[in-house]
GROMACS .gro file of C-alpha atoms in nm:
model
  451
    1UNK     CA    1  10.396  -0.200   4.587
    2UNK     CA    2  10.063  -0.322   4.726
    3UNK     CA    3  10.178  -0.222   5.075
    4UNK     CA    4  10.265   0.129   4.958
    5UNK     CA    5   9.930   0.161   4.780
    6UNK     CA    6   9.741   0.043   5.091
    7UNK     CA    7   9.937   0.286   5.308
    8UNK     CA    8   9.853   0.570   5.068
    9UNK     CA    9   9.480   0.484   5.073
   10UNK     CA   10   9.475   0.466   5.456
   11UNK     CA   11   9.656   0.800   5.479
   12UNK     CA   12   9.414   0.955   5.231
   13UNK     CA   13   9.110   0.830   5.422
   14UNK     CA   14   9.262   0.956   5.747
   15UNK     CA   15   9.323   1.296   5.593
   16UNK     CA   16   8.965   1.313   5.467
   17UNK     CA   17   8.834   1.226   5.813
   18UNK     CA   18   9.050   1.496   5.971
   19UNK     CA   19   8.933   1.753   5.718
   20UNK     CA   20   8.574   1.700   5.827
   21UNK     CA   21   8.647   1.878   6.155
   22UNK     CA   22   8.658   2.252   6.196
   23UNK     CA   23   8.995   2.417   6.220
   24UNK     CA   24   8.949   2.567   6.565
   25UNK     CA   25   9.106   2.901   6.649
   26UNK     CA   26   9.144   3.013   7.011
   27UNK     CA   27   9.062   3.384   7.028
   28UNK     CA   28   9.105   3.463   7.400
   29UNK     CA   29   9.374   3.342   7.640
   30UNK     CA   30   9.352   3.518   7.978
   31UNK     CA   31   9.308   3.246   8.240
   32UNK     CA   32   9.204   3.479   8.525
   33UNK     CA   33   8.839   3.520   8.425
   34UNK     CA   34   8.569   3.379   8.199
   35UNK     CA   35   8.501   3.514   7.851
   36UNK     CA   36   8.138   3.408   7.866
   37UNK     CA   37   7.923   3.417   7.551
   38UNK     CA   38   7.624   3.306   7.766
   39UNK     CA   39   7.434   3.152   7.472
   40UNK     CA   40   7.347   3.500   7.341
   41UNK     CA   41   7.383   3.689   7.010
   42UNK     CA   42   7.746   3.792   7.036
   43UNK     CA   43   7.857   3.877   6.680
   44UNK     CA   44   7.884   4.240   6.573
   45UNK     CA   45   7.688   4.340   6.261
   46UNK     CA   46   8.006   4.320   6.050
   47UNK     CA   47   8.088   3.972   6.194
   48UNK     CA   48   8.433   4.092   6.307
   49UNK     CA   49   8.384   4.119   6.684
   50UNK     CA   50   8.245   3.901   6.962
   51UNK     CA   51   8.114   4.056   7.283
   52UNK     CA   52   8.118   3.874   7.618
   53UNK     CA   53   8.112   3.923   7.995
   54UNK     CA   54   8.383   3.859   8.253
   55UNK     CA   55   8.197   3.672   8.527
   56UNK     CA   56   8.360   3.438   8.778
   57UNK     CA   57   8.250   3.099   8.907
   58UNK     CA   58   8.223   3.229   9.261
   59UNK     CA   59   8.034   3.551   9.194
   60UNK     CA   60   7.863   3.490   8.859
   61UNK     CA   61   7.732   3.798   8.679
   62UNK     CA   62   7.740   4.000   9.002
   63UNK     CA   63   8.119   3.973   8.998
   64UNK     CA   64   8.149   4.071   8.631
   65UNK     CA   65   8.259   4.434   8.633
   66UNK     CA   66   8.336   4.455   8.260
   67UNK     CA   67   8.188   4.392   7.921
   68UNK     CA   68   8.457   4.326   7.659
   69UNK     CA   69   8.478   4.250   7.290
   70UNK     CA   70   8.744   4.067   7.090
   71UNK     CA   71   8.831   4.081   6.721
   72UNK     CA   72   8.806   3.732   6.572
   73UNK     CA   73   9.081   3.799   6.316
   74UNK     CA   74   9.345   3.974   6.529
   75UNK     CA   75   9.257   3.877   6.886
   76UNK     CA   76   9.253   4.245   6.984
   77UNK     CA   77   9.049   4.309   7.298
   78UNK     CA   78   8.859   4.624   7.387
   79UNK     CA   79   8.666   4.717   7.700
   80UNK     CA   80   8.310   4.808   7.603
   81UNK     CA   81   8.195   4.902   7.953
   82UNK     CA   82   8.349   4.896   8.298
   83UNK     CA   83   8.196   4.953   8.638
   84UNK     CA   84   8.430   5.180   8.838
   85UNK     CA   85   8.432   4.975   9.159
   86UNK     CA   86   8.244   4.652   9.117
   87UNK     CA   87   8.223   4.426   9.423
   88UNK     CA   88   8.167   4.049   9.449
   89UNK     CA   89   7.800   4.126   9.526
   90UNK     CA   90   7.755   4.368   9.237
   91UNK     CA   91   7.628   4.580   9.076
   92UNK     CA   92   7.753   4.344   8.800
   93UNK     CA   93   7.731   4.359   8.421
   94UNK     CA   94   7.677   4.050   8.207
   95UNK     CA   95   7.484   3.834   7.959
   96UNK     CA   96   7.554   4.068   7.668
   97UNK     CA   97   7.420   4.067   7.309
   98UNK     CA   98   7.509   4.271   7.000
   99UNK     CA   99   7.250   4.450   6.790
  100UNK     CA  100   7.228   4.293   6.443
  101UNK     CA  101   7.198   4.631   6.270
  102UNK     CA  102   7.413   4.883   6.464
  103UNK     CA  103   7.725   4.894   6.677
  104UNK     CA  104   7.544   4.870   7.008
  105UNK     CA  105   7.522   4.606   7.279
  106UNK     CA  106   7.271   4.538   7.556
  107UNK     CA  107   7.339   4.359   7.883
  108UNK     CA  108   7.223   4.306   8.241
  109UNK     CA  109   7.323   4.586   8.478
  110UNK     CA  110   7.266   4.551   8.851
  111UNK     CA  111   7.129   4.846   9.045
  112UNK     CA  112   7.386   5.104   9.152
  113UNK     CA  113   7.222   5.100   9.499
  114UNK     CA  114   7.353   4.747   9.557
  115UNK     CA  115   7.517   4.666   9.892
  116UNK     CA  116   7.657   4.349  10.046
  117UNK     CA  117   7.337   4.319  10.247
  118UNK     CA  118   7.119   4.390   9.942
  119UNK     CA  119   7.315   4.243   9.649
  120UNK     CA  120   7.252   4.181   9.279
  121UNK     CA  121   6.936   3.975   9.240
  122UNK     CA  122   6.700   3.863   8.964
  123UNK     CA  123   6.458   4.140   9.061
  124UNK     CA  124   6.727   4.408   9.115
  125UNK     CA  125   6.864   4.479   8.767
  126UNK     CA  126   6.791   4.654   8.437
  127UNK     CA  127   6.909   4.641   8.077
  128UNK     CA  128   7.182   4.882   7.967
  129UNK     CA  129   7.278   4.970   7.608
  130UNK     CA  130   7.625   5.089   7.505
  131UNK     CA  131   7.727   5.231   7.168
  132UNK     CA  132   8.050   5.041   7.096
  133UNK     CA  133   8.173   5.312   6.856
  134UNK     CA  134   8.216   5.541   7.157
  135UNK     CA  135   8.504   5.431   7.387
  136UNK     CA  136   8.387   5.456   7.745
  137UNK     CA  137   8.040   5.520   7.606
  138UNK     CA  138   7.764   5.654   7.825
  139UNK     CA  139   7.529   5.380   7.950
  140UNK     CA  140   7.174   5.404   7.817
  141UNK     CA  141   6.932   5.252   8.067
  142UNK     CA  142   6.679   5.073   7.846
  143UNK     CA  143   6.394   4.960   8.072
  144UNK     CA  144   6.263   5.201   8.334
  145UNK     CA  145   6.214   5.065   8.686
  146UNK     CA  146   5.954   5.195   8.932
  147UNK     CA  147   5.886   5.006   9.255
  148UNK     CA  148   5.694   5.282   9.435
  149UNK     CA  149   5.314   5.290   9.394
  150UNK     CA  150   5.146   5.430   9.195
  151UNK     CA  151   5.358   5.263   8.929
  152UNK     CA  152   5.454   5.412   8.593
  153UNK     CA  153   5.315   5.297   8.258
  154UNK     CA  154   5.600   5.186   8.034
  155UNK     CA  155   5.821   5.103   8.332
  156UNK     CA  156   5.872   4.766   8.498
  157UNK     CA  157   5.931   4.683   8.864
  158UNK     CA  158   6.219   4.446   8.882
  159UNK     CA  159   6.483   4.283   8.672
  160UNK     CA  160   6.526   4.203   8.306
  161UNK     CA  161   6.760   3.927   8.189
  162UNK     CA  162   6.909   3.767   7.873
  163UNK     CA  163   6.827   4.056   7.645
  164UNK     CA  164   6.780   3.986   7.274
  165UNK     CA  165   6.748   4.238   6.991
  166UNK     CA  166   6.488   4.192   6.719
  167UNK     CA  167   6.603   4.166   6.360
  168UNK     CA  168   6.539   4.536   6.293
  169UNK     CA  169   6.696   4.651   6.620
  170UNK     CA  170   6.379   4.831   6.733
  171UNK     CA  171   6.274   4.579   6.999
  172UNK     CA  172   6.451   4.397   7.281
  173UNK     CA  173   6.299   4.091   7.445
  174UNK     CA  174   6.395   3.936   7.781
  175UNK     CA  175   6.293   3.728   8.079
  176UNK     CA  176   6.177   3.912   8.389
  177UNK     CA  177   6.132   3.891   8.767
  178UNK     CA  178   5.929   4.140   8.971
  179UNK     CA  179   6.055   4.316   9.288
  180UNK     CA  180   5.707   4.416   9.407
  181UNK     CA  181   5.588   4.056   9.378
  182UNK     CA  182   5.905   3.936   9.554
  183UNK     CA  183   5.827   4.168   9.849
  184UNK     CA  184   5.467   4.038   9.853
  185UNK     CA  185   5.597   3.683   9.846
  186UNK     CA  186   5.826   3.750  10.142
  187UNK     CA  187   5.544   3.903  10.344
  188UNK     CA  188   5.284   3.636  10.270
  189UNK     CA  189   5.503   3.323  10.229
  190UNK     CA  190   5.307   3.250   9.911
  191UNK     CA  191   5.453   3.224   9.559
  192UNK     CA  192   5.423   3.552   9.369
  193UNK     CA  193   5.768   3.616   9.217
  194UNK     CA  194   5.710   3.430   8.892
  195UNK     CA  195   5.951   3.445   8.598
  196UNK     CA  196   5.789   3.576   8.283
  197UNK     CA  197   5.871   3.755   7.956
  198UNK     CA  198   5.874   4.118   7.852
  199UNK     CA  199   5.971   4.342   7.563
  200UNK     CA  200   6.096   4.698   7.524
  201UNK     CA  201   6.045   4.911   7.215
  202UNK     CA  202   6.235   5.216   7.097
  203UNK     CA  203   5.937   5.455   7.092
  204UNK     CA  204   6.024   5.705   7.363
  205UNK     CA  205   6.171   5.756   7.706
  206UNK     CA  206   5.989   5.669   8.029
  207UNK     CA  207   6.068   5.904   8.315
  208UNK     CA  208   6.043   5.776   8.672
  209UNK     CA  209   6.064   5.980   8.990
  210UNK     CA  210   6.382   5.896   9.180
  211UNK     CA  211   6.362   5.746   9.526
  212UNK     CA  212   6.595   5.794   9.823
  213UNK     CA  213   6.753   5.449   9.787
  214UNK     CA  214   6.824   5.480   9.416
  215UNK     CA  215   6.613   5.176   9.331
  216UNK     CA  216   6.404   5.359   9.071
  217UNK     CA  217   6.553   5.411   8.724
  218UNK     CA  218   6.429   5.608   8.422
  219UNK     CA  219   6.456   5.431   8.086
  220UNK     CA  220   6.494   5.529   7.722
  221UNK     CA  221   6.264   5.257   7.583
  222UNK     CA  222   5.897   5.172   7.657
  223UNK     CA  223   5.856   4.835   7.831
  224UNK     CA  224   5.573   4.589   7.888
  225UNK     CA  225   5.527   4.230   7.999
  226UNK     CA  226   5.373   4.015   7.726
  227UNK     CA  227   5.323   3.675   7.890
  228UNK     CA  228   5.066   3.610   8.162
  229UNK     CA  229   5.168   3.381   8.447
  230UNK     CA  230   4.974   3.264   8.752
  231UNK     CA  231   5.098   3.108   9.079
  232UNK     CA  232   4.861   2.813   9.061
  233UNK     CA  233   4.763   2.710   8.707
  234UNK     CA  234   4.446   2.505   8.681
  235UNK     CA  235   4.535   2.139   8.608
  236UNK     CA  236   4.481   2.035   8.248
  237UNK     CA  237   4.465   2.394   8.116
  238UNK     CA  238   4.705   2.618   7.922
  239UNK     CA  239   4.768   2.845   8.223
  240UNK     CA  240   5.136   2.870   8.315
  241UNK     CA  241   5.336   2.955   8.629
  242UNK     CA  242   5.674   3.015   8.464
  243UNK     CA  243   5.797   3.142   8.126
  244UNK     CA  244   6.158   3.137   8.003
  245UNK     CA  245   6.376   2.990   7.726
  246UNK     CA  246   6.241   3.263   7.498
  247UNK     CA  247   6.357   3.410   7.168
  248UNK     CA  248   6.220   3.616   6.880
  249UNK     CA  249   6.024   3.430   6.614
  250UNK     CA  250   6.196   3.497   6.282
  251UNK     CA  251   6.422   3.783   6.184
  252UNK     CA  252   6.108   3.986   6.115
  253UNK     CA  253   5.837   3.773   6.275
  254UNK     CA  254   5.636   3.497   6.108
  255UNK     CA  255   5.382   3.514   5.827
  256UNK     CA  256   5.014   3.526   5.916
  257UNK     CA  257   4.764   3.355   5.683
  258UNK     CA  258   4.719   3.682   5.490
  259UNK     CA  259   5.096   3.705   5.434
  260UNK     CA  260   5.155   3.996   5.673
  261UNK     CA  261   5.433   3.968   5.937
  262UNK     CA  262   5.357   3.906   6.303
  263UNK     CA  263   5.605   3.990   6.580
  264UNK     CA  264   5.619   3.712   6.838
  265UNK     CA  265   5.830   3.543   7.099
  266UNK     CA  266   5.846   3.166   7.144
  267UNK     CA  267   5.918   3.025   7.488
  268UNK     CA  268   5.888   2.738   7.734
  269UNK     CA  269   5.591   2.766   7.970
  270UNK     CA  270   5.515   2.548   8.274
  271UNK     CA  271   5.164   2.400   8.283
  272UNK     CA  272   5.007   2.160   8.532
  273UNK     CA  273   4.882   1.837   8.377
  274UNK     CA  274   4.553   1.672   8.472
  275UNK     CA  275   4.736   1.468   8.738
  276UNK     CA  276   4.879   1.778   8.906
  277UNK     CA  277   5.235   1.743   8.771
  278UNK     CA  278   5.433   2.035   8.626
  279UNK     CA  279   5.517   1.995   8.256
  280UNK     CA  280   5.713   2.237   8.038
  281UNK     CA  281   5.562   2.301   7.695
  282UNK     CA  282   5.639   2.523   7.395
  283UNK     CA  283   5.431   2.842   7.371
  284UNK     CA  284   5.422   3.149   7.149
  285UNK     CA  285   5.297   3.499   7.218
  286UNK     CA  286   5.192   3.733   6.937
  287UNK     CA  287   5.296   4.091   7.017
  288UNK     CA  288   5.104   4.393   6.884
  289UNK     CA  289   5.291   4.677   6.718
  290UNK     CA  290   5.146   4.916   6.978
  291UNK     CA  291   5.238   4.797   7.328
  292UNK     CA  292   5.115   5.114   7.502
  293UNK     CA  293   4.746   5.016   7.511
  294UNK     CA  294   4.612   4.838   7.819
  295UNK     CA  295   4.423   4.513   7.773
  296UNK     CA  296   4.142   4.356   7.975
  297UNK     CA  297   4.363   4.173   8.224
  298UNK     CA  298   4.488   4.476   8.418
  299UNK     CA  299   4.709   4.785   8.407
  300UNK     CA  300   5.036   4.776   8.213
  301UNK     CA  301   5.215   4.911   8.523
  302UNK     CA  302   5.074   4.646   8.758
  303UNK     CA  303   4.941   4.691   9.110
  304UNK     CA  304   5.069   4.621   9.460
  305UNK     CA  305   4.918   4.273   9.444
  306UNK     CA  306   4.940   4.190   9.072
  307UNK     CA  307   5.206   4.171   8.803
  308UNK     CA  308   5.208   4.422   8.516
  309UNK     CA  309   4.953   4.296   8.263
  310UNK     CA  310   5.015   4.234   7.890
  311UNK     CA  311   4.906   4.505   7.646
  312UNK     CA  312   4.598   4.486   7.431
  313UNK     CA  313   4.647   4.257   7.134
  314UNK     CA  314   4.886   4.005   7.287
  315UNK     CA  315   4.780   3.648   7.212
  316UNK     CA  316   4.941   3.365   7.410
  317UNK     CA  317   4.914   3.018   7.256
  318UNK     CA  318   5.032   2.670   7.349
  319UNK     CA  319   5.202   2.481   7.066
  320UNK     CA  320   5.300   2.144   7.216
  321UNK     CA  321   5.101   1.896   7.423
  322UNK     CA  322   5.365   1.652   7.546
  323UNK     CA  323   5.186   1.630   7.883
  324UNK     CA  324   4.956   1.382   7.713
  325UNK     CA  325   5.242   1.154   7.596
  326UNK     CA  326   5.469   0.894   7.753
  327UNK     CA  327   5.763   1.140   7.743
  328UNK     CA  328   5.632   1.474   7.873
  329UNK     CA  329   5.828   1.800   7.876
  330UNK     CA  330   6.027   2.037   7.654
  331UNK     CA  331   6.354   2.208   7.749
  332UNK     CA  332   6.612   2.465   7.638
  333UNK     CA  333   6.570   2.788   7.449
  334UNK     CA  334   6.311   2.777   7.171
  335UNK     CA  335   6.504   2.889   6.860
  336UNK     CA  336   6.331   3.015   6.547
  337UNK     CA  337   6.443   2.970   6.188
  338UNK     CA  338   6.515   3.306   6.021
  339UNK     CA  339   6.187   3.299   5.826
  340UNK     CA  340   5.990   3.239   6.146
  341UNK     CA  341   5.812   2.934   6.008
  342UNK     CA  342   5.994   2.670   6.214
  343UNK     CA  343   6.068   2.664   6.589
  344UNK     CA  344   6.335   2.427   6.724
  345UNK     CA  345   6.331   2.290   7.079
  346UNK     CA  346   6.444   1.988   7.279
  347UNK     CA  347   6.217   1.705   7.390
  348UNK     CA  348   6.243   1.330   7.446
  349UNK     CA  349   6.163   1.086   7.167
  350UNK     CA  350   5.966   0.767   7.217
  351UNK     CA  351   6.281   0.598   7.351
  352UNK     CA  352   6.328   0.868   7.615
  353UNK     CA  353   6.629   1.027   7.440
  354UNK     CA  354   6.649   1.408   7.424
  355UNK     CA  355   6.633   1.516   7.058
  356UNK     CA  356   6.571   1.829   6.854
  357UNK     CA  357   6.215   1.877   6.728
  358UNK     CA  358   6.060   2.154   6.521
  359UNK     CA  359   5.707   2.290   6.504
  360UNK     CA  360   5.550   2.581   6.317
  361UNK     CA  361   5.403   2.894   6.483
  362UNK     CA  362   5.055   2.747   6.457
  363UNK     CA  363   5.137   2.428   6.647
  364UNK     CA  364   5.142   2.214   6.333
  365UNK     CA  365   5.404   2.011   6.144
  366UNK     CA  366   5.575   1.868   6.452
  367UNK     CA  367   5.895   1.703   6.324
  368UNK     CA  368   6.172   1.508   6.493
  369UNK     CA  369   6.493   1.646   6.340
  370UNK     CA  370   6.761   1.439   6.518
  371UNK     CA  371   6.769   1.065   6.586
  372UNK     CA  372   7.078   1.019   6.802
  373UNK     CA  373   7.132   0.719   7.028
  374UNK     CA  374   7.208   0.943   7.327
  375UNK     CA  375   7.078   1.282   7.443
  376UNK     CA  376   7.147   1.607   7.260
  377UNK     CA  377   7.331   1.831   7.508
  378UNK     CA  378   7.181   2.157   7.383
  379UNK     CA  379   7.298   2.502   7.264
  380UNK     CA  380   7.079   2.474   6.954
  381UNK     CA  381   7.128   2.745   6.687
  382UNK     CA  382   7.002   2.789   6.331
  383UNK     CA  383   7.224   2.870   6.037
  384UNK     CA  384   7.114   3.202   5.875
  385UNK     CA  385   7.015   3.004   5.564
  386UNK     CA  386   6.750   2.824   5.770
  387UNK     CA  387   6.864   2.493   5.619
  388UNK     CA  388   7.064   2.352   5.910
  389UNK     CA  389   7.093   2.346   6.288
  390UNK     CA  390   7.400   2.341   6.511
  391UNK     CA  391   7.415   2.189   6.859
  392UNK     CA  392   7.631   1.988   7.101
  393UNK     CA  393   7.611   1.609   7.125
  394UNK     CA  394   7.853   1.367   7.294
  395UNK     CA  395   8.107   1.643   7.349
  396UNK     CA  396   8.110   1.751   6.983
  397UNK     CA  397   7.961   2.041   6.792
  398UNK     CA  398   7.725   1.895   6.531
  399UNK     CA  399   7.572   2.035   6.214
  400UNK     CA  400   7.244   1.879   6.106
  401UNK     CA  401   7.065   1.969   5.785
  402UNK     CA  402   6.688   1.979   5.777
  403UNK     CA  403   6.505   1.791   5.503
  404UNK     CA  404   6.383   1.444   5.415
  405UNK     CA  405   6.712   1.258   5.370
  406UNK     CA  406   6.803   0.990   5.621
  407UNK     CA  407   6.943   1.123   5.947
  408UNK     CA  408   7.282   0.957   5.887
  409UNK     CA  409   7.323   1.165   5.571
  410UNK     CA  410   7.203   1.489   5.732
  411UNK     CA  411   7.435   1.526   6.032
  412UNK     CA  412   7.809   1.586   6.060
  413UNK     CA  413   8.046   1.617   6.356
  414UNK     CA  414   8.230   1.949   6.331
  415UNK     CA  415   8.463   1.905   6.631
  416UNK     CA  416   8.629   1.609   6.797
  417UNK     CA  417   8.459   1.490   7.117
  418UNK     CA  418   8.591   1.663   7.427
  419UNK     CA  419   8.527   1.676   7.800
  420UNK     CA  420   8.407   1.919   7.908
  421UNK     CA  421   8.195   1.985   7.601
  422UNK     CA  422   8.201   2.310   7.406
  423UNK     CA  423   7.919   2.547   7.505
  424UNK     CA  424   7.739   2.868   7.405
  425UNK     CA  425   7.732   2.828   7.027
  426UNK     CA  426   7.669   3.136   6.815
  427UNK     CA  427   7.668   3.172   6.435
  428UNK     CA  428   7.783   3.486   6.253
  429UNK     CA  429   7.525   3.685   6.055
  430UNK     CA  430   7.684   3.583   5.724
  431UNK     CA  431   7.682   3.217   5.826
  432UNK     CA  432   8.057   3.176   5.769
  433UNK     CA  433   8.181   3.148   6.129
  434UNK     CA  434   8.079   2.962   6.442
  435UNK     CA  435   8.197   3.078   6.784
  436UNK     CA  436   8.178   2.891   7.113
  437UNK     CA  437   8.324   2.861   7.461
  438UNK     CA  438   8.569   2.598   7.580
  439UNK     CA  439   8.682   2.564   7.939
  440UNK     CA  440   9.062   2.597   7.947
  441UNK     CA  441   9.192   2.549   8.299
  442UNK     CA  442   8.938   2.733   8.515
  443UNK     CA  443   8.838   2.996   8.257
  444UNK     CA  444   8.601   2.992   7.960
  445UNK     CA  445   8.782   3.094   7.643
  446UNK     CA  446   8.637   3.186   7.305
  447UNK     CA  447   8.707   2.971   7.001
  448UNK     CA  448   8.594   3.010   6.640
  449UNK     CA  449   8.577   2.792   6.333
  450UNK     CA  450   8.502   2.858   5.966
  451UNK     CA  451   8.188   2.695   5.832
   0.00000   0.00000   0.00000
């Protein structure tokens, strides 16, 4: 009798342990190409579809000739957009995100003038929007591109990447590289092609005169760069040479002291410390509602020797100062809580272990959220409630609540450890489903789990 009772208790405990893990559901199965979520915002507004690109290991985004979506309940696939004759060198279509408020997606689109000798590049691409309610929908070129002086206000001169919609769907933010600066860099052998951050707003089309090569593109949204970068930052200052790892702050910005909302993007910027070493820190840039007004640092359209300048009213601020500590540097994508009052990022703790930290938009209330004994792998995402974070650690997807309880009580493994680890986490708008990539054979497949 005692043996039977002990067996029952062990079985019950085992069942409870098993129940702690997500019930994973594999949504895609084709092993001939990746179904890459790319760490973007992939859920449709109704939480029923996931959008992804079809890149390959060999060709990357250049070799992705299709954008697809899959229904998480039925597994039905639909082609959202297809290039008629994509080549291994491009044009390419990838890194796609869904609008949170309408059935539209935005993604990288290489220039149609691409050739094997002049392929898809960081500075040779634009953002394209597709209405997913329209099968075979007409591509809407979002950001205008003008690489022939005199340049056009509201247009950029290169390539936008990793596009992200704002909470109201009226803005799209992205990282950026400049073709004019790349040409200057090639001719001078000095660094000019610096990655930075821009935004586009749905306030009117920007028409650009076509060129013979087809490198100029008109756009339906007004675009501007909002972060200032410089090739050689002064040591010990807040000047930066590189900006990336960016995302919108809050669903509708963050609250200013007077209670009004402020649109902003948080990002990782590269400074030079007082000893001449590059250190990545967390920054924020406040973005004015009107991005059409030129500021004091130069023309919005740029010049032949200078990047497009941020509009009047942008304010760029440094939030972290890890360069002054024993464990300098911040990494990953800076992810904001829905209310905009807490920004999550990765940095090393005093033991040198990569952990999740949070800080507010004013550079205060720095908090270490995780206390693992080995590094957090990344893919940090907030739950829509703003009360928990999801990430990958030791091959498992982890949920960690914020708050003052002990760390052991706040975190929970949602998946069994695996190698390779799951990647590209994304949470549905209603907070009920998590989606992620797993490598099955040689192809990334999409999995989901109920939260």
